PDB file of C-alpha atoms in Angstrom:
ATOM      1  CA  MET J   1       0.000   0.000   0.000  1.00 66.00           C
ATOM      2  CA  GLU J   2       1.152   3.507  -0.734  1.00 73.00           C
ATOM      3  CA  ALA J   3       0.123   6.634   1.164  1.00 76.00           C
ATOM      4  CA  GLU J   4       1.030  10.195   0.359  1.00 78.00           C
ATOM      5  CA  GLY J   5       0.359  13.515   1.983  1.00 79.00           C
ATOM      6  CA  THR J   6      -1.434  16.382   0.353  1.00 82.00           C
ATOM      7  CA  LEU J   7      -3.006  19.670   1.304  1.00 81.00           C
ATOM      8  CA  LEU J   8      -6.791  19.838   1.454  1.00 85.00           C
ATOM      9  CA  GLU J   9      -6.750  22.430  -1.313  1.00 85.00           C
ATOM     10  CA  GLU J  10      -5.172  19.831  -3.638  1.00 87.00           C
ATOM     11  CA  LEU J  11      -7.601  16.965  -2.928  1.00 89.00           C
ATOM     12  CA  SER J  12     -10.108  17.605  -5.711  1.00 90.00           C
ATOM     13  CA  ASP J  13      -7.376  17.933  -8.342  1.00 92.00           C
ATOM     14  CA  ARG J  14      -5.617  14.775  -7.135  1.00 92.00           C
ATOM     15  CA  LEU J  15      -8.858  12.797  -7.196  1.00 92.00           C
ATOM     16  CA  ASP J  16      -9.384  13.968 -10.779  1.00 92.00           C
ATOM     17  CA  ARG J  17      -5.891  12.819 -11.810  1.00 91.00           C
ATOM     18  CA  PHE J  18      -5.268   9.683  -9.728  1.00 90.00           C
ATOM     19  CA  HIS J  19      -7.122   6.718  -8.270  1.00 86.00           C
ATOM     20  CA  TYR J  20      -7.378   6.695  -4.485  1.00 88.00           C
ATOM     21  CA  ASP J  21      -9.167   4.098  -2.397  1.00 86.00           C
ATOM     22  CA  LEU J  22      -9.757   6.470   0.494  1.00 88.00           C
ATOM     23  CA  VAL J  23      -8.737   9.737   2.080  1.00 90.00           C
ATOM     24  CA  ALA J  24      -7.558   9.811   5.696  1.00 87.00           C
ATOM     25  CA  THR J  25      -7.306  13.038   7.636  1.00 86.00           C
ATOM     26  CA  THR J  26      -7.523  14.374  11.176  1.00 80.00           C
ATOM     27  CA  THR J  27     -10.874  14.825  12.863  1.00 79.00           C
ATOM     28  CA  PHE J  28     -10.298  18.575  12.708  1.00 77.00           C
ATOM     29  CA  HIS J  29     -10.207  18.495   8.881  1.00 83.00           C
ATOM     30  CA  ALA J  30     -12.779  15.733   8.280  1.00 87.00           C
ATOM     31  CA  ALA J  31     -15.758  17.922   7.357  1.00 90.00           C
ATOM     32  CA  GLU J  32     -13.767  19.924   4.824  1.00 90.00           C
ATOM     33  CA  ALA J  33     -12.199  16.778   3.369  1.00 91.00           C
ATOM     34  CA  GLN J  34     -15.654  15.218   2.927  1.00 93.00           C
ATOM     35  CA  GLN J  35     -16.870  18.356   1.193  1.00 93.00           C
ATOM     36  CA  ARG J  36     -13.889  18.419  -1.174  1.00 92.00           C
ATOM     37  CA  VAL J  37     -14.055  14.675  -1.889  1.00 92.00           C
ATOM     38  CA  ALA J  38     -17.799  14.994  -2.631  1.00 91.00           C
ATOM     39  CA  GLY J  39     -18.532  11.291  -2.181  1.00 91.00           C
ATOM     40  CA  ARG J  40     -15.937  10.055  -4.685  1.00 92.00           C
ATOM     41  CA  VAL J  41     -14.070   7.979  -2.065  1.00 91.00           C
ATOM     42  CA  PRO J  42     -14.559   7.316   1.655  1.00 90.00           C
ATOM     43  CA  VAL J  43     -13.032   9.793   4.108  1.00 91.00           C
ATOM     44  CA  THR J  44     -11.653   8.403   7.357  1.00 87.00           C
ATOM     45  CA  ALA J  45     -11.168  10.797  10.255  1.00 85.00           C
ATOM     46  CA  VAL J  46      -8.390   9.736  12.618  1.00 82.00           C
ATOM     47  CA  MET J  47      -7.647  11.116  16.065  1.00 76.00           C
ATOM     48  CA  VAL J  48      -4.303  12.815  16.477  1.00 71.00           C
ATOM     49  CA  GLY J  49      -1.717  11.484  18.882  1.00 66.00           C
ATOM     50  CA  ALA J  50      -0.326  12.815  22.113  1.00 61.00           C
ATOM     51  CA  GLY J  51       2.304  15.045  20.471  1.00 66.00           C
ATOM     52  CA  PHE J  52      -0.396  17.382  19.202  1.00 69.00           C
ATOM     53  CA  VAL J  53      -2.083  17.452  22.599  1.00 74.00           C
ATOM     54  CA  GLY J  54       1.268  18.200  24.215  1.00 79.00           C
ATOM     55  CA  LEU J  55       1.710  21.295  22.055  1.00 82.00           C
ATOM     56  CA  VAL J  56      -1.769  22.548  22.934  1.00 82.00           C
ATOM     57  CA  ARG J  57      -0.956  22.007  26.614  1.00 84.00           C
ATOM     58  CA  GLU J  58       2.343  23.856  26.237  1.00 88.00           C
ATOM     59  CA  VAL J  59       0.497  26.837  24.772  1.00 88.00           C
ATOM     60  CA  ALA J  60      -2.107  26.605  27.548  1.00 85.00           C
ATOM     61  CA  SER J  61       0.640  26.744  30.173  1.00 87.00           C
ATOM     62  CA  LEU J  62       2.125  29.991  28.853  1.00 91.00           C
ATOM     63  CA  PRO J  63       1.662  33.020  31.089  1.00 92.00           C
ATOM     64  CA  THR J  64      -1.135  35.421  30.182  1.00 92.00           C
ATOM     65  CA  GLY J  65       0.191  38.028  27.772  1.00 93.00           C
ATOM     66  CA  SER J  66       2.565  35.617  26.019  1.00 94.00           C
ATOM     67  CA  THR J  67       2.839  35.616  22.234  1.00 95.00           C
ATOM     68  CA  VAL J  68       2.691  32.490  20.080  1.00 95.00           C
ATOM     69  CA  GLY J  69       4.073  32.613  16.558  1.00 95.00           C
ATOM     70  CA  LEU J  70       2.499  30.418  13.884  1.00 94.00           C
ATOM     71  CA  VAL J  71       4.542  29.754  10.751  1.00 94.00           C
ATOM     72  CA  CYS J  72       2.947  27.710   7.972  1.00 90.00           C
ATOM     73  CA  ALA J  73       3.362  27.192   4.246  1.00 85.00           C
ATOM     74  CA  THR J  74       0.082  29.037   3.643  1.00 84.00           C
ATOM     75  CA  PRO J  75      -1.877  31.730   5.475  1.00 86.00           C
ATOM     76  CA  ARG J  76      -4.787  29.302   5.709  1.00 82.00           C
ATOM     77  CA  GLY J  77      -2.615  26.758   7.524  1.00 83.00           C
ATOM     78  CA  ALA J  78      -1.765  29.357  10.163  1.00 85.00           C
ATOM     79  CA  ASP J  79      -5.464  30.209  10.461  1.00 86.00           C
ATOM     80  CA  ASN J  80      -6.245  26.529  11.100  1.00 81.00           C
ATOM     81  CA  ILE J  81      -3.660  26.259  13.868  1.00 83.00           C
ATOM     82  CA  ALA J  82      -4.966  29.477  15.409  1.00 85.00           C
ATOM     83  CA  GLU J  83      -8.493  28.026  15.314  1.00 83.00           C
ATOM     84  CA  THR J  84      -7.303  24.826  17.007  1.00 80.00           C
ATOM     85  CA  LEU J  85      -5.677  26.879  19.754  1.00 81.00           C
ATOM     86  CA  ARG J  86      -8.833  28.970  20.116  1.00 82.00           C
ATOM     87  CA  LEU J  87     -10.972  25.820  20.413  1.00 77.00           C
ATOM     88  CA  SER J  88      -8.664  24.557  23.162  1.00 75.00           C
ATOM     89  CA  GLY J  89     -10.084  27.319  25.338  1.00 75.00           C
ATOM     90  CA  ARG J  90      -6.828  29.188  25.948  1.00 72.00           C
ATOM     91  CA  THR J  91      -7.287  32.917  26.301  1.00 78.00           C
ATOM     92  CA  GLY J  92      -4.839  35.673  27.081  1.00 87.00           C
ATOM     93  CA  VAL J  93      -2.274  34.594  24.494  1.00 91.00           C
ATOM     94  CA  LYS J  94      -1.526  36.769  21.483  1.00 93.00           C
ATOM     95  CA  ILE J  95      -1.137  35.012  18.113  1.00 93.00           C
ATOM     96  CA  VAL J  96       1.119  36.318  15.334  1.00 95.00           C
ATOM     97  CA  SER J  97       1.449  34.382  12.100  1.00 93.00           C
ATOM     98  CA  ALA J  98       3.609  34.281   9.011  1.00 93.00           C
ATOM     99  CA  HIS J  99       4.216  32.274   5.855  1.00 87.00           C
ATOM    100  CA  PRO J 100       6.895  32.189   3.139  1.00 86.00           C
ATOM    101  CA  GLY J 101       6.928  35.404   1.178  1.00 84.00           C
ATOM    102  CA  SER J 102       5.873  37.561   4.113  1.00 88.00           C
ATOM    103  CA  ASP J 103       9.286  38.737   5.295  1.00 91.00           C
ATOM    104  CA  GLU J 104       7.777  41.445   7.493  1.00 95.00           C
ATOM    105  CA  ASP J 105       5.534  38.901   9.244  1.00 94.00           C
ATOM    106  CA  LEU J 106       8.429  36.450   9.687  1.00 94.00           C
ATOM    107  CA  GLU J 107      10.478  39.230  11.304  1.00 96.00           C
ATOM    108  CA  ARG J 108       7.528  40.091  13.557  1.00 96.00           C
ATOM    109  CA  VAL J 109       7.211  36.456  14.693  1.00 96.00           C
ATOM    110  CA  ASP J 110      10.943  36.384  15.456  1.00 96.00           C
ATOM    111  CA  ARG J 111      10.772  39.646  17.356  1.00 96.00           C
ATOM    112  CA  GLU J 112       7.582  39.014  19.376  1.00 97.00           C
ATOM    113  CA  ALA J 113       6.981  35.278  19.831  1.00 96.00           C
ATOM    114  CA  ASP J 114       7.714  33.506  23.096  1.00 96.00           C
ATOM    115  CA  LEU J 115       6.900  30.171  21.419  1.00 95.00           C
ATOM    116  CA  ILE J 116       6.907  29.427  17.664  1.00 96.00           C
ATOM    117  CA  LEU J 117       4.796  26.627  16.192  1.00 93.00           C
ATOM    118  CA  MET J 118       5.922  25.652  12.694  1.00 93.00           C
ATOM    119  CA  SER J 119       4.213  23.379  10.194  1.00 89.00           C
ATOM    120  CA  ARG J 120       6.094  20.485   8.625  1.00 85.00           C
ATOM    121  CA  GLU J 121       6.025  22.341   5.304  1.00 86.00           C
ATOM    122  CA  ALA J 122       7.503  25.510   6.835  1.00 90.00           C
ATOM    123  CA  LEU J 123      10.295  23.455   8.388  1.00 90.00           C
ATOM    124  CA  ALA J 124      10.918  21.716   5.048  1.00 89.00           C
ATOM    125  CA  ARG J 125      11.401  25.179   3.536  1.00 89.00           C
ATOM    126  CA  LYS J 126      13.982  25.812   6.276  1.00 91.00           C
ATOM    127  CA  LEU J 127      12.135  28.831   7.635  1.00 89.00           C
ATOM    128  CA  ASP J 128      13.304  27.896  11.125  1.00 91.00           C
ATOM    129  CA  GLY J 129      16.730  29.204  10.084  1.00 91.00           C
ATOM    130  CA  ARG J 130      15.254  32.707   9.978  1.00 91.00           C
ATOM    131  CA  PHE J 131      14.610  32.805  13.714  1.00 95.00           C
ATOM    132  CA  GLU J 132      16.942  33.640  16.563  1.00 93.00           C
ATOM    133  CA  ARG J 133      16.575  31.577  19.738  1.00 93.00           C
ATOM    134  CA  PRO J 134      15.668  28.232  18.102  1.00 92.00           C
ATOM    135  CA  ALA J 135      14.723  26.755  21.497  1.00 94.00           C
ATOM    136  CA  ARG J 136      11.334  28.492  21.029  1.00 95.00           C
ATOM    137  CA  ILE J 137      10.511  26.465  17.898  1.00 95.00           C
ATOM    138  CA  ARG J 138       8.173  23.449  17.974  1.00 93.00           C
ATOM    139  CA  GLU J 139       6.980  21.366  15.036  1.00 89.00           C
ATOM    140  CA  TRP J 140       3.189  21.426  14.743  1.00 84.00           C
ATOM    141  CA  THR J 141       2.294  17.925  13.632  1.00 75.00           C
ATOM    142  CA  TYR J 142      -0.766  15.804  13.266  1.00 68.00           C
ATOM    143  CA  GLU J 143       0.589  12.370  14.117  1.00 72.00           C
ATOM    144  CA  PHE J 144      -2.161   9.784  14.155  1.00 74.00           C
ATOM    145  CA  ASP J 145      -3.140   7.940  17.322  1.00 74.00           C
ATOM    146  CA  PRO J 146      -2.285   4.188  17.185  1.00 80.00           C
ATOM    147  CA  SER J 147      -5.951   3.192  17.549  1.00 83.00           C
ATOM    148  CA  GLY J 148      -6.747   5.449  14.597  1.00 80.00           C
ATOM    149  CA  ILE J 149      -4.082   3.708  12.544  1.00 82.00           C
ATOM    150  CA  GLU J 150      -5.736   0.367  13.367  1.00 87.00           C
ATOM    151  CA  LEU J 151      -9.113   1.738  12.248  1.00 84.00           C
ATOM    152  CA  LEU J 152      -7.510   2.916   9.020  1.00 85.00           C
ATOM    153  CA  ARG J 153      -5.833  -0.474   8.475  1.00 86.00           C
ATOM    154  CA  ARG J 154      -9.177  -2.248   8.843  1.00 89.00           C
ATOM    155  CA  GLN J 155     -10.889   0.087   6.409  1.00 88.00           C
ATOM    156  CA  ILE J 156      -8.138  -0.508   3.840  1.00 86.00           C
ATOM    157  CA  GLU J 157      -8.519  -4.276   4.311  1.00 88.00           C
ATOM    158  CA  GLN J 158     -12.262  -3.947   3.632  1.00 89.00           C
ATOM    159  CA  ILE J 159     -11.615  -1.966   0.458  1.00 85.00           C
ATOM    160  CA  GLN J 160      -9.055  -4.506  -0.735  1.00 84.00           C
ATOM    161  CA  SER J 161     -11.434  -7.405  -0.001  1.00 88.00           C
ATOM    162  CA  ALA J 162     -14.260  -5.706  -1.883  1.00 86.00           C
ATOM    163  CA  ARG J 163     -11.959  -5.101  -4.858  1.00 82.00           C
ATOM    164  CA  LEU J 164     -10.812  -8.722  -4.793  1.00 84.00           C
ATOM    165  CA  GLU J 165     -14.423  -9.901  -4.782  1.00 85.00           C
ATOM    166  CA  ALA J 166     -15.346  -7.526  -7.610  1.00 83.00           C
ATOM    167  CA  ASP J 167     -12.391  -8.801  -9.646  1.00 80.00           C
ATOM    168  CA  GLY J 168     -13.516 -12.406  -9.139  1.00 76.00           C
ATOM    169  CA  GLY J 169     -10.434 -13.308  -7.115  1.00 66.00           C
ATOM    170  CA  GLY J 170     -10.440 -15.934  -4.424  1.00 58.00           C
ATOM    171  CA  PRO J 171      -9.306 -15.778  -0.824  1.00 55.00           C
ATOM    172  CA  GLY J 172      -5.614 -15.073  -0.440  1.00 55.00           C
ATOM    173  CA  GLU J 173      -5.211 -13.788  -3.991  1.00 56.00           C
ATOM    174  CA  PRO J 174      -4.014 -10.227  -4.396  1.00 54.00           C
ATOM    175  CA  ALA J 175      -6.572  -7.760  -5.698  1.00 48.00           C
ATOM    176  CA  GLN J 176      -6.000  -6.550  -9.212  1.00 51.00           C
ATOM    177  CA  PRO J 177      -4.823  -2.959  -9.447  1.00 50.00           C
ATOM    178  CA  PRO J 178      -7.327  -0.454 -10.793  1.00 47.00           C
ATOM    179  CA  PRO J 179      -6.966   0.770 -14.390  1.00 45.00           C
ATOM    180  CA  ALA J 180      -4.080   3.172 -15.011  1.00 43.00           C
ATOM    181  CA  ALA J 181      -2.082   1.611 -12.180  1.00 36.00           C
ATOM    182  CA  SER J 182       0.844   3.912 -12.918  1.00 38.00           C
ATOM    183  CA  ASP J 183      -1.384   6.761 -11.740  1.00 44.00           C
ATOM    184  CA  SER J 184      -2.796   4.822  -8.791  1.00 44.00           C
ATOM    185  CA  ARG J 185      -2.572   5.736  -5.134  1.00 48.00           C
ATOM    186  CA  GLN J 186      -4.282   3.856  -2.342  1.00 53.00           C
ATOM    187  CA  ALA J 187      -4.662   6.582   0.243  1.00 56.00           C
ATOM    188  CA  ALA J 188      -4.184  10.292   0.509  1.00 57.00           C
ATOM    189  CA  ILE J 189      -3.441  11.887   3.821  1.00 57.00           C
ATOM    190  CA  ALA J 190      -4.996  15.326   3.764  1.00 54.00           C
ATOM    191  CA  ARG J 191      -3.464  18.029   5.900  1.00 52.00           C
ATOM    192  CA  ARG J 192      -3.169  21.788   6.077  1.00 50.00           C
TER     193      ARG J 192
END
């Protein structure tokens, strides 16, 4: 099985170009993923693991008046993290955000932030190198909870069994790949 990550904004285009058996995403993004997928494939929402919760707790433990910097590949990604922090119930913390191409905002985050949360994509672009005091930087990740991975594994098994049955295969025989196998993917992991 092959899985690949993608941004929610790219889901519709990818589903037009490739075959996917399902889309897996976090519970936070499930509704939007379902809307973008529009019934073409199942969407599985998976709980995030403890690392994510630990970051939310770290933000919650900051003194009132602290500033949290959010650095993402897109402005929308920063908005999503800010919304997650807002939903956690933490008040009294100022949020400043930035993305590649906003040098002024990146400088503001460096100047003002007591803690900097960076998306995987922002780290891949090496934006962390733009900040003094790297001890403030944390990677904002959506690692899946092990029980969610088991749920996902079972759903994939069901899809593979249904395909095997549809192809007329017997028990223990591998399912035939869908047409255009060179453009086939079995799962897309949607993220912001």
